[in-house]
Amino acid sequence: MKSGAFRDFIDHLLGRGRSAVTVPPLDGAFKPNNRLEEAAIGLPAAAPDNLVQCAGRVLYSSGTRVRQIDFGGAGSAHVEQEMGGTILALAASPSGRLVVATDTDGLSIQEHWDGPRRLMASGQAPSSPEWRNVTALAFADDRTLLVCIGSTRHRGNDWPRDLLTGGRSGAVWRLDMASGAATLIADGLAYPNGIALARDGSLIVSESWEKRLIQLTPEGRMQAQPLEDLPGYPGRLSPSGRGGYWLCIFAPRNQLIEFVLREPVYRRAMMQEVDPELWIAPALSSGKSVLEPMQGGALKQMGILKPWAPTRSYGLIVELGDCLVPIQSLHSRTGGRRHGVTSALEHDGSLWVTAKGGDELLGLALT
């Protein structure tokens, strides 16, 4: 037995190292609050997902449609475009070019918001099914698009299965919008789910199943690991007005899920015999069925939910400084409604947030 395998065996026997079921506490910049839960009533939206700013407009995806927030009216979304398939990610270039990734067509492009849409023609971009599982997009400049593909084994909405099967088939690509040439930057990643360009030209990538942020050189070499062992699963990144970034944590970690992730026999049986909605796995929302797991730990005493109650879903967004150090966080805690935060965008002094699990689009004033 090799030393690494022997160490893993001992760790598993003693419940330490990678076999430990401990979860980092919400402390320091992650200290819990109710800033997200107590924000003003937002816009109702069906599973709002990815926010982008395109030529002065704020757009977001919702199912198969791209919608525009109407700031001049009652704050409702009044303009929308039907894309034909479930939208997985959006990106807008500095010149106003909009790229939409769907689970049916892969990538499509609009030179302007109200212009015609065209698909990436065959031969311009890889046509393999993995391009229909994009999780995040970001423009490095007007010509270069960075693409995160979460998994080549499981489709977008099946991400809990990818986590429970130990998925490490994600990749990051660079796409030349003029020539259509695609270049693989890194692969073998554990569900890359957010990407941003750092000031030094390196790439910041959230690797969800490793609960960390990694920093890659433009050629794809590992440069640094700025954040690790996060208390939840990191998702999309967006620039903040103070020179840093907003990081969405789309689901929480807890001891029970950590324990299940270390029991392959149990996981296989659960996935074969139990409805996916009831798996012991992270979720974007919870409390919708009496059959959900972990409700025994969330009992109310004297009419108050225990603050340490475990939960499958949570609302959390974190502001990082320019050195990727956490500065502050906004929470919707156990028992809250604004869970499953998948995207954030600063615009005109406000922070817009999609609570995908809560079917709500929130606008928070920044002070």
mmCIF file of C-alpha atoms in Angstrom:
data_model
loop_
_atom_site.group_PDB
_atom_site.id
_atom_site.type_symbol
_atom_site.label_atom_id
_atom_site.label_comp_id
_atom_site.label_asym_id
_atom_site.label_seq_id
_atom_site.Cartn_x
_atom_site.Cartn_y
_atom_site.Cartn_z
ATOM 1 C CA MET A 1 0.000 0.000 0.000
ATOM 2 C CA LYS A 2 1.428 3.391 -0.981
ATOM 3 C CA SER A 3 2.028 5.993 1.709
ATOM 4 C CA GLY A 4 -0.797 8.253 0.502
ATOM 5 C CA ALA A 5 -3.313 5.415 0.452
ATOM 6 C CA PHE A 6 -2.111 4.227 3.878
ATOM 7 C CA ARG A 7 -2.489 7.747 5.264
ATOM 8 C CA ASP A 8 -6.017 8.005 3.816
ATOM 9 C CA PHE A 9 -6.875 4.617 5.381
ATOM 10 C CA ILE A 10 -5.657 5.724 8.817
ATOM 11 C CA ASP A 11 -7.410 9.091 8.477
ATOM 12 C CA HIS A 12 -10.644 7.343 7.554
ATOM 13 C CA LEU A 13 -10.243 4.941 10.502
ATOM 14 C CA LEU A 14 -9.618 7.777 12.968
ATOM 15 C CA GLY A 15 -11.912 10.366 11.382
ATOM 16 C CA ARG A 16 -9.194 12.960 10.846
ATOM 17 C CA GLY A 17 -7.600 14.789 7.921
ATOM 18 C CA ARG A 18 -9.779 14.555 4.821
ATOM 19 C CA SER A 19 -12.042 12.166 6.712
ATOM 20 C CA ALA A 20 -12.891 14.713 9.419
ATOM 21 C CA VAL A 21 -16.497 15.861 9.407
ATOM 22 C CA THR A 22 -15.760 19.247 10.929
ATOM 23 C CA VAL A 23 -17.058 22.385 9.275
ATOM 24 C CA PRO A 24 -15.391 25.793 9.693
ATOM 25 C CA PRO A 25 -17.446 28.158 11.880
ATOM 26 C CA LEU A 26 -19.061 31.307 10.591
ATOM 27 C CA ASP A 27 -16.718 33.737 12.279
ATOM 28 C CA GLY A 28 -14.795 36.927 11.568
ATOM 29 C CA ALA A 29 -15.972 38.429 8.281
ATOM 30 C CA PHE A 30 -18.397 35.487 8.004
ATOM 31 C CA LYS A 31 -20.135 36.296 11.302
ATOM 32 C CA PRO A 32 -23.888 35.662 10.793
ATOM 33 C CA ASN A 33 -26.320 38.532 10.407
ATOM 34 C CA ASN A 34 -29.707 39.073 8.816
ATOM 35 C CA ARG A 35 -28.758 41.744 6.275
ATOM 36 C CA LEU A 36 -29.918 39.659 3.334
ATOM 37 C CA GLU A 37 -33.041 38.348 5.031
ATOM 38 C CA GLU A 38 -34.101 41.779 6.298
ATOM 39 C CA ALA A 39 -33.459 43.671 3.059
ATOM 40 C CA ALA A 40 -36.424 45.443 1.468
ATOM 41 C CA ILE A 41 -38.870 43.392 -0.538
ATOM 42 C CA GLY A 42 -37.363 42.617 -3.928
ATOM 43 C CA LEU A 43 -38.694 41.667 -7.326
ATOM 44 C CA PRO A 44 -40.475 38.325 -7.579
ATOM 45 C CA ALA A 45 -38.780 36.172 -10.216
ATOM 46 C CA ALA A 46 -38.833 32.474 -11.011
ATOM 47 C CA ALA A 47 -35.415 31.055 -10.097
ATOM 48 C CA PRO A 48 -33.391 34.183 -11.024
ATOM 49 C CA ASP A 49 -29.823 33.155 -11.718
ATOM 50 C CA ASN A 50 -27.119 35.194 -13.486
ATOM 51 C CA LEU A 51 -26.917 39.013 -13.377
ATOM 52 C CA VAL A 52 -24.900 41.049 -15.883
ATOM 53 C CA GLN A 53 -24.594 44.679 -16.899
ATOM 54 C CA CYS A 54 -24.870 45.104 -20.665
ATOM 55 C CA ALA A 55 -24.590 48.566 -22.258
ATOM 56 C CA GLY A 56 -26.029 50.247 -19.166
ATOM 57 C CA ARG A 57 -28.833 47.719 -18.722
ATOM 58 C CA VAL A 58 -29.052 45.221 -15.879
ATOM 59 C CA LEU A 59 -30.071 41.819 -17.201
ATOM 60 C CA TYR A 60 -30.688 38.546 -15.441
ATOM 61 C CA SER A 61 -31.571 35.025 -16.485
ATOM 62 C CA SER A 62 -34.700 33.264 -15.318
ATOM 63 C CA GLY A 63 -35.331 29.782 -16.670
ATOM 64 C CA THR A 64 -35.312 30.067 -20.469
ATOM 65 C CA ARG A 65 -35.548 33.859 -20.560
ATOM 66 C CA VAL A 66 -33.248 36.854 -20.252
ATOM 67 C CA ARG A 67 -34.954 39.795 -18.569
ATOM 68 C CA GLN A 68 -34.096 43.448 -18.079
ATOM 69 C CA ILE A 69 -34.781 45.294 -14.840
ATOM 70 C CA ASP A 70 -36.963 48.327 -15.497
ATOM 71 C CA PHE A 71 -35.494 51.050 -13.255
ATOM 72 C CA GLY A 72 -37.757 53.711 -14.765
ATOM 73 C CA GLY A 73 -40.979 51.913 -13.954
ATOM 74 C CA ALA A 74 -42.109 50.122 -10.827
ATOM 75 C CA GLY A 75 -38.883 48.214 -10.661
ATOM 76 C CA SER A 76 -40.342 45.262 -12.483
ATOM 77 C CA ALA A 77 -38.728 43.388 -15.323
ATOM 78 C CA HIS A 78 -40.604 44.282 -18.495
ATOM 79 C CA VAL A 79 -38.340 43.299 -21.346
ATOM 80 C CA GLU A 80 -37.421 39.729 -21.969
ATOM 81 C CA GLN A 81 -36.055 37.384 -24.574
ATOM 82 C CA GLU A 82 -36.851 33.702 -24.951
ATOM 83 C CA MET A 83 -33.739 31.558 -25.520
ATOM 84 C CA GLY A 84 -35.295 28.161 -26.152
ATOM 85 C CA GLY A 85 -33.303 26.258 -23.527
ATOM 86 C CA THR A 86 -32.518 26.701 -19.859
ATOM 87 C CA ILE A 87 -30.004 29.504 -19.476
ATOM 88 C CA LEU A 88 -26.896 28.446 -17.572
ATOM 89 C CA ALA A 89 -24.803 31.624 -17.645
ATOM 90 C CA LEU A 90 -24.548 35.124 -19.109
ATOM 91 C CA ALA A 91 -21.691 37.495 -19.906
ATOM 92 C CA ALA A 92 -21.515 40.964 -21.423
ATOM 93 C CA SER A 93 -18.448 42.493 -23.059
ATOM 94 C CA PRO A 94 -17.340 46.125 -22.569
ATOM 95 C CA SER A 95 -18.786 47.003 -25.990
ATOM 96 C CA GLY A 96 -22.205 45.535 -25.163
ATOM 97 C CA ARG A 97 -21.925 42.101 -26.761
ATOM 98 C CA LEU A 98 -24.087 39.572 -24.898
ATOM 99 C CA VAL A 99 -23.191 35.872 -24.676
ATOM 100 C CA VAL A 100 -25.773 33.375 -23.438
ATOM 101 C CA ALA A 101 -25.020 29.753 -22.515
ATOM 102 C CA THR A 102 -27.957 27.330 -22.581
ATOM 103 C CA ASP A 103 -28.304 23.614 -21.997
ATOM 104 C CA THR A 104 -29.524 23.062 -25.548
ATOM 105 C CA ASP A 105 -27.486 25.302 -27.856
ATOM 106 C CA GLY A 106 -24.256 25.866 -25.974
ATOM 107 C CA LEU A 107 -23.088 29.445 -26.562
ATOM 108 C CA SER A 108 -24.986 32.060 -28.546
ATOM 109 C CA ILE A 109 -24.058 35.681 -29.224
ATOM 110 C CA GLN A 110 -25.897 38.964 -29.650
ATOM 111 C CA GLU A 111 -23.862 41.943 -30.766
ATOM 112 C CA HIS A 112 -26.459 44.166 -29.080
ATOM 113 C CA TRP A 113 -29.226 43.525 -26.557
ATOM 114 C CA ASP A 114 -31.986 44.085 -29.123
ATOM 115 C CA GLY A 115 -30.047 42.587 -32.021
ATOM 116 C CA PRO A 116 -30.381 39.146 -33.643
ATOM 117 C CA ARG A 117 -28.962 36.123 -31.866
ATOM 118 C CA ARG A 118 -26.550 33.727 -33.564
ATOM 119 C CA LEU A 119 -25.146 30.460 -32.385
ATOM 120 C CA MET A 120 -21.468 29.717 -32.329
ATOM 121 C CA ALA A 121 -21.198 28.049 -35.727
ATOM 122 C CA SER A 122 -19.925 24.517 -36.060
ATOM 123 C CA GLY A 123 -16.151 24.582 -36.216
ATOM 124 C CA GLN A 124 -15.909 27.835 -34.302
ATOM 125 C CA ALA A 125 -16.420 26.287 -30.888
ATOM 126 C CA PRO A 126 -16.221 22.704 -29.648
ATOM 127 C CA SER A 127 -19.507 20.958 -30.343
ATOM 128 C CA SER A 128 -19.188 18.327 -27.636
ATOM 129 C CA PRO A 129 -21.976 18.128 -25.016
ATOM 130 C CA GLU A 130 -19.736 19.576 -22.314
ATOM 131 C CA TRP A 131 -20.288 23.054 -23.811
ATOM 132 C CA ARG A 132 -23.907 22.624 -22.752
ATOM 133 C CA ASN A 133 -22.885 22.554 -19.097
ATOM 134 C CA VAL A 134 -21.378 25.999 -18.685
ATOM 135 C CA THR A 135 -21.519 27.368 -15.127
ATOM 136 C CA ALA A 136 -19.916 30.805 -15.456
ATOM 137 C CA LEU A 137 -18.680 33.237 -18.115
ATOM 138 C CA ALA A 138 -16.529 36.356 -17.956
ATOM 139 C CA PHE A 139 -14.954 38.613 -20.564
ATOM 140 C CA ALA A 140 -11.227 39.235 -20.118
ATOM 141 C CA ASP A 141 -11.497 41.901 -22.813
ATOM 142 C CA ASP A 142 -13.836 42.618 -25.689
ATOM 143 C CA ARG A 143 -12.410 39.742 -27.730
ATOM 144 C CA THR A 144 -11.619 37.091 -25.106
ATOM 145 C CA LEU A 145 -14.238 35.092 -23.224
ATOM 146 C CA LEU A 146 -13.411 32.892 -20.217
ATOM 147 C CA VAL A 147 -15.658 29.864 -19.820
ATOM 148 C CA CYS A 148 -16.162 27.577 -16.810
ATOM 149 C CA ILE A 149 -17.574 24.123 -17.530
ATOM 150 C CA GLY A 150 -18.711 22.590 -14.259
ATOM 151 C CA SER A 151 -18.803 18.949 -15.237
ATOM 152 C CA THR A 152 -18.513 16.821 -18.347
ATOM 153 C CA ARG A 153 -20.405 13.984 -16.645
ATOM 154 C CA HIS A 154 -23.551 15.619 -15.281
ATOM 155 C CA ARG A 155 -25.854 18.309 -16.651
ATOM 156 C CA GLY A 156 -26.390 21.659 -14.964
ATOM 157 C CA ASN A 157 -29.354 20.953 -12.692
ATOM 158 C CA ASP A 158 -27.872 17.603 -11.686
ATOM 159 C CA TRP A 159 -25.003 19.237 -9.755
ATOM 160 C CA PRO A 160 -25.814 17.415 -6.446
ATOM 161 C CA ARG A 161 -25.059 14.118 -8.220
ATOM 162 C CA ASP A 162 -21.730 15.491 -9.396
ATOM 163 C CA LEU A 163 -20.856 16.408 -5.808
ATOM 164 C CA LEU A 164 -21.967 13.049 -4.391
ATOM 165 C CA THR A 165 -19.981 11.127 -7.001
ATOM 166 C CA GLY A 166 -16.804 13.098 -6.334
ATOM 167 C CA GLY A 167 -16.874 14.926 -9.656
ATOM 168 C CA ARG A 168 -13.594 16.353 -10.905
ATOM 169 C CA SER A 169 -14.306 16.729 -14.599
ATOM 170 C CA GLY A 170 -14.657 20.510 -14.746
ATOM 171 C CA ALA A 171 -12.558 22.743 -16.969
ATOM 172 C CA VAL A 172 -11.754 26.352 -17.783
ATOM 173 C CA TRP A 173 -11.472 27.479 -21.408
ATOM 174 C CA ARG A 174 -10.455 30.653 -23.217
ATOM 175 C CA LEU A 175 -12.506 31.494 -26.302
ATOM 176 C CA ASP A 176 -11.406 33.945 -28.988
ATOM 177 C CA MET A 177 -14.615 35.666 -30.062
ATOM 178 C CA ALA A 178 -13.153 36.780 -33.404
ATOM 179 C CA SER A 179 -11.712 33.501 -34.640
ATOM 180 C CA GLY A 180 -13.754 31.096 -32.510
ATOM 181 C CA ALA A 181 -10.574 29.342 -31.382
ATOM 182 C CA ALA A 182 -10.991 27.619 -28.015
ATOM 183 C CA THR A 183 -8.011 26.991 -25.742
ATOM 184 C CA LEU A 184 -8.118 24.712 -22.716
ATOM 185 C CA ILE A 185 -6.627 26.502 -19.704
ATOM 186 C CA ALA A 186 -7.175 23.902 -16.955
ATOM 187 C CA ASP A 187 -9.108 20.692 -16.495
ATOM 188 C CA GLY A 188 -9.689 18.056 -13.817
ATOM 189 C CA LEU A 189 -11.287 20.701 -11.595
ATOM 190 C CA ALA A 190 -13.907 19.968 -8.931
ATOM 191 C CA TYR A 191 -16.804 21.944 -10.428
ATOM 192 C CA PRO A 192 -15.450 25.388 -11.400
ATOM 193 C CA ASN A 193 -18.432 27.643 -10.833
ATOM 194 C CA GLY A 194 -17.187 31.220 -10.982
ATOM 195 C CA ILE A 195 -14.371 33.130 -12.649
ATOM 196 C CA ALA A 196 -12.904 36.630 -12.573
ATOM 197 C CA LEU A 197 -9.847 38.336 -13.994
ATOM 198 C CA ALA A 198 -7.378 39.675 -11.423
ATOM 199 C CA ARG A 199 -5.460 42.911 -11.899
ATOM 200 C CA ASP A 200 -2.224 41.034 -12.617
ATOM 201 C CA GLY A 201 -3.884 39.094 -15.442
ATOM 202 C CA SER A 202 -4.265 35.866 -13.485
ATOM 203 C CA LEU A 203 -7.577 34.025 -13.267
ATOM 204 C CA ILE A 204 -9.515 33.609 -10.025
ATOM 205 C CA VAL A 205 -11.662 30.470 -10.116
ATOM 206 C CA SER A 206 -14.097 29.168 -7.513
ATOM 207 C CA GLU A 207 -13.811 25.388 -7.248
ATOM 208 C CA SER A 208 -17.061 24.465 -5.543
ATOM 209 C CA TRP A 209 -16.501 20.874 -4.418
ATOM 210 C CA GLU A 210 -13.062 21.775 -2.988
ATOM 211 C CA LYS A 211 -14.668 24.726 -1.148
ATOM 212 C CA ARG A 212 -11.891 27.069 -2.257
ATOM 213 C CA LEU A 213 -10.740 29.801 -4.610
ATOM 214 C CA ILE A 214 -7.723 29.120 -6.774
ATOM 215 C CA GLN A 215 -5.629 31.537 -8.785
ATOM 216 C CA LEU A 216 -4.306 30.378 -12.150
ATOM 217 C CA THR A 217 -1.783 31.948 -14.479
ATOM 218 C CA PRO A 218 -3.120 32.804 -17.957
ATOM 219 C CA GLU A 219 -1.485 29.549 -19.105
ATOM 220 C CA GLY A 220 -3.362 27.529 -16.476
ATOM 221 C CA ARG A 221 -0.658 26.856 -13.905
ATOM 222 C CA MET A 222 -1.656 26.997 -10.242
ATOM 223 C CA GLN A 223 -0.395 30.321 -8.873
ATOM 224 C CA ALA A 224 -2.041 30.486 -5.448
ATOM 225 C CA GLN A 225 -4.929 29.269 -3.333
ATOM 226 C CA PRO A 226 -6.246 32.506 -1.799
ATOM 227 C CA LEU A 227 -9.205 30.959 0.076
ATOM 228 C CA GLU A 228 -9.683 27.396 1.273
ATOM 229 C CA ASP A 229 -11.977 25.418 3.538
ATOM 230 C CA LEU A 230 -14.854 27.835 3.090
ATOM 231 C CA PRO A 231 -18.013 27.242 5.175
ATOM 232 C CA GLY A 232 -20.059 26.728 2.012
ATOM 233 C CA TYR A 233 -19.816 25.975 -1.697
ATOM 234 C CA PRO A 234 -18.448 28.988 -3.643
ATOM 235 C CA GLY A 235 -20.044 30.086 -6.896
ATOM 236 C CA ARG A 236 -19.903 33.110 -9.138
ATOM 237 C CA LEU A 237 -17.602 36.116 -8.678
ATOM 238 C CA SER A 238 -18.188 39.713 -9.741
ATOM 239 C CA PRO A 239 -16.206 42.943 -9.262
ATOM 240 C CA SER A 240 -16.974 45.174 -6.284
ATOM 241 C CA GLY A 241 -16.816 48.954 -6.350
ATOM 242 C CA ARG A 242 -13.961 48.935 -3.816
ATOM 243 C CA GLY A 243 -11.578 47.075 -6.064
ATOM 244 C CA GLY A 244 -12.342 43.608 -4.762
ATOM 245 C CA TYR A 245 -14.965 41.002 -5.567
ATOM 246 C CA TRP A 246 -18.363 39.698 -4.490
ATOM 247 C CA LEU A 247 -18.358 35.938 -3.949
ATOM 248 C CA CYS A 248 -21.645 34.021 -3.884
ATOM 249 C CA ILE A 249 -21.854 30.997 -1.571
ATOM 250 C CA PHE A 250 -24.774 29.123 -3.084
ATOM 251 C CA ALA A 251 -25.181 26.383 -0.430
ATOM 252 C CA PRO A 252 -23.853 25.665 3.075
ATOM 253 C CA ARG A 253 -21.737 22.839 4.457
ATOM 254 C CA ASN A 254 -22.751 20.895 7.563
ATOM 255 C CA GLN A 255 -21.513 17.849 9.464
ATOM 256 C CA LEU A 256 -24.143 15.452 8.155
ATOM 257 C CA ILE A 257 -23.384 16.196 4.513
ATOM 258 C CA GLU A 258 -19.648 15.998 5.221
ATOM 259 C CA PHE A 259 -20.227 12.582 6.814
ATOM 260 C CA VAL A 260 -22.272 11.322 3.860
ATOM 261 C CA LEU A 261 -19.575 12.497 1.442
ATOM 262 C CA ARG A 262 -17.179 10.105 3.204
ATOM 263 C CA GLU A 263 -19.463 7.065 2.965
ATOM 264 C CA PRO A 264 -19.478 5.835 -0.658
ATOM 265 C CA VAL A 265 -21.658 2.767 -0.036
ATOM 266 C CA TYR A 266 -24.355 4.845 1.642
ATOM 267 C CA ARG A 267 -24.203 7.504 -1.083
ATOM 268 C CA ARG A 268 -24.669 4.954 -3.858
ATOM 269 C CA ALA A 269 -27.641 3.397 -2.091
ATOM 270 C CA MET A 270 -29.196 6.792 -1.422
ATOM 271 C CA MET A 271 -28.870 7.891 -5.023
ATOM 272 C CA GLN A 272 -30.412 4.643 -6.256
ATOM 273 C CA GLU A 273 -33.328 4.466 -3.857
ATOM 274 C CA VAL A 274 -34.243 8.009 -2.761
ATOM 275 C CA ASP A 275 -35.855 10.848 -4.705
ATOM 276 C CA PRO A 276 -33.076 13.370 -5.603
ATOM 277 C CA GLU A 277 -35.073 16.160 -3.963
ATOM 278 C CA LEU A 278 -34.721 14.318 -0.631
ATOM 279 C CA TRP A 279 -31.028 13.418 -0.796
ATOM 280 C CA ILE A 280 -28.765 14.412 2.071
ATOM 281 C CA ALA A 281 -27.052 17.013 -0.071
ATOM 282 C CA PRO A 282 -26.796 20.804 -0.309
ATOM 283 C CA ALA A 283 -29.788 22.576 -1.844
ATOM 284 C CA LEU A 284 -30.756 26.034 -3.016
ATOM 285 C CA SER A 285 -33.912 25.983 -0.901
ATOM 286 C CA SER A 286 -35.388 23.813 1.831
ATOM 287 C CA GLY A 287 -38.421 23.428 4.054
ATOM 288 C CA LYS A 288 -40.766 22.580 1.183
ATOM 289 C CA SER A 289 -41.427 18.940 2.102
ATOM 290 C CA VAL A 290 -41.993 17.125 5.372
ATOM 291 C CA LEU A 291 -39.795 14.337 4.000
ATOM 292 C CA GLU A 292 -36.634 16.455 3.733
ATOM 293 C CA PRO A 293 -33.640 15.272 5.809
ATOM 294 C CA MET A 294 -32.246 17.104 8.827
ATOM 295 C CA GLN A 295 -35.537 18.597 9.975
ATOM 296 C CA GLY A 296 -35.082 16.934 13.370
ATOM 297 C CA GLY A 297 -32.201 19.296 14.080
ATOM 298 C CA ALA A 298 -34.224 22.347 13.160
ATOM 299 C CA LEU A 299 -37.038 22.001 15.679
ATOM 300 C CA LYS A 300 -38.319 25.172 17.249
ATOM 301 C CA GLN A 301 -38.157 25.681 21.014
ATOM 302 C CA MET A 302 -40.478 28.246 22.553
ATOM 303 C CA GLY A 303 -41.405 29.188 18.985
ATOM 304 C CA ILE A 304 -37.825 30.131 18.066
ATOM 305 C CA LEU A 305 -35.641 28.239 15.632
ATOM 306 C CA LYS A 306 -32.422 27.133 17.285
ATOM 307 C CA PRO A 307 -29.556 29.300 15.963
ATOM 308 C CA TRP A 308 -27.342 26.238 15.567
ATOM 309 C CA ALA A 309 -29.983 24.305 13.615
ATOM 310 C CA PRO A 310 -28.493 22.498 10.588
ATOM 311 C CA THR A 311 -29.820 23.431 7.195
ATOM 312 C CA ARG A 312 -29.528 22.234 3.610
ATOM 313 C CA SER A 313 -29.838 25.756 2.212
ATOM 314 C CA TYR A 314 -28.590 29.212 3.192
ATOM 315 C CA GLY A 315 -28.220 32.706 1.748
ATOM 316 C CA LEU A 316 -24.681 34.064 1.807
ATOM 317 C CA ILE A 317 -22.646 36.535 -0.165
ATOM 318 C CA VAL A 318 -19.159 37.688 0.791
ATOM 319 C CA GLU A 319 -17.215 40.787 -0.198
ATOM 320 C CA LEU A 320 -13.512 40.155 -0.772
ATOM 321 C CA GLY A 321 -10.812 42.805 -0.823
ATOM 322 C CA ASP A 322 -8.427 43.219 -3.752
ATOM 323 C CA CYS A 323 -6.142 40.662 -2.088
ATOM 324 C CA LEU A 324 -9.115 38.242 -1.841
ATOM 325 C CA VAL A 325 -9.386 38.650 1.931
ATOM 326 C CA PRO A 326 -13.005 38.500 3.191
ATOM 327 C CA ILE A 327 -14.226 41.909 4.392
ATOM 328 C CA GLN A 328 -17.925 41.506 5.105
ATOM 329 C CA SER A 329 -20.819 39.132 4.471
ATOM 330 C CA LEU A 330 -24.579 39.245 4.098
ATOM 331 C CA HIS A 331 -26.710 36.358 5.345
ATOM 332 C CA SER A 332 -30.143 34.788 5.125
ATOM 333 C CA ARG A 333 -29.908 32.204 7.893
ATOM 334 C CA THR A 334 -31.560 28.920 8.747
ATOM 335 C CA GLY A 335 -35.314 29.238 8.346
ATOM 336 C CA GLY A 336 -34.913 32.270 6.039
ATOM 337 C CA ARG A 337 -36.401 32.708 2.584
ATOM 338 C CA ARG A 338 -33.597 34.264 0.554
ATOM 339 C CA HIS A 339 -31.456 31.199 0.048
ATOM 340 C CA GLY A 340 -29.434 29.904 -2.877
ATOM 341 C CA VAL A 341 -27.602 33.109 -3.876
ATOM 342 C CA THR A 342 -26.058 32.504 -7.301
ATOM 343 C CA SER A 343 -25.141 35.949 -8.601
ATOM 344 C CA ALA A 344 -24.461 39.532 -7.481
ATOM 345 C CA LEU A 345 -23.880 42.759 -9.358
ATOM 346 C CA GLU A 346 -23.063 46.291 -8.249
ATOM 347 C CA HIS A 347 -24.965 48.951 -10.189
ATOM 348 C CA ASP A 348 -25.527 52.642 -9.451
ATOM 349 C CA GLY A 349 -24.840 52.402 -5.712
ATOM 350 C CA SER A 350 -26.847 49.239 -5.155
ATOM 351 C CA LEU A 351 -25.960 45.584 -4.903
ATOM 352 C CA TRP A 352 -28.320 43.371 -6.892
ATOM 353 C CA VAL A 353 -28.530 39.758 -5.760
ATOM 354 C CA THR A 354 -30.353 36.730 -7.147
ATOM 355 C CA ALA A 355 -31.843 34.475 -4.477
ATOM 356 C CA LYS A 356 -32.494 31.560 -6.819
ATOM 357 C CA GLY A 357 -33.851 29.352 -4.058
ATOM 358 C CA GLY A 358 -36.182 32.099 -2.842
ATOM 359 C CA ASP A 359 -37.467 33.169 -6.284
ATOM 360 C CA GLU A 360 -36.537 36.783 -5.604
ATOM 361 C CA LEU A 361 -34.273 39.478 -7.033
ATOM 362 C CA LEU A 362 -32.971 41.803 -4.312
ATOM 363 C CA GLY A 363 -31.587 45.327 -4.524
ATOM 364 C CA LEU A 364 -29.568 46.411 -1.467
ATOM 365 C CA ALA A 365 -28.284 49.942 -0.936
ATOM 366 C CA LEU A 366 -24.517 50.056 -0.386
ATOM 367 C CA THR A 367 -23.213 52.379 2.283
#
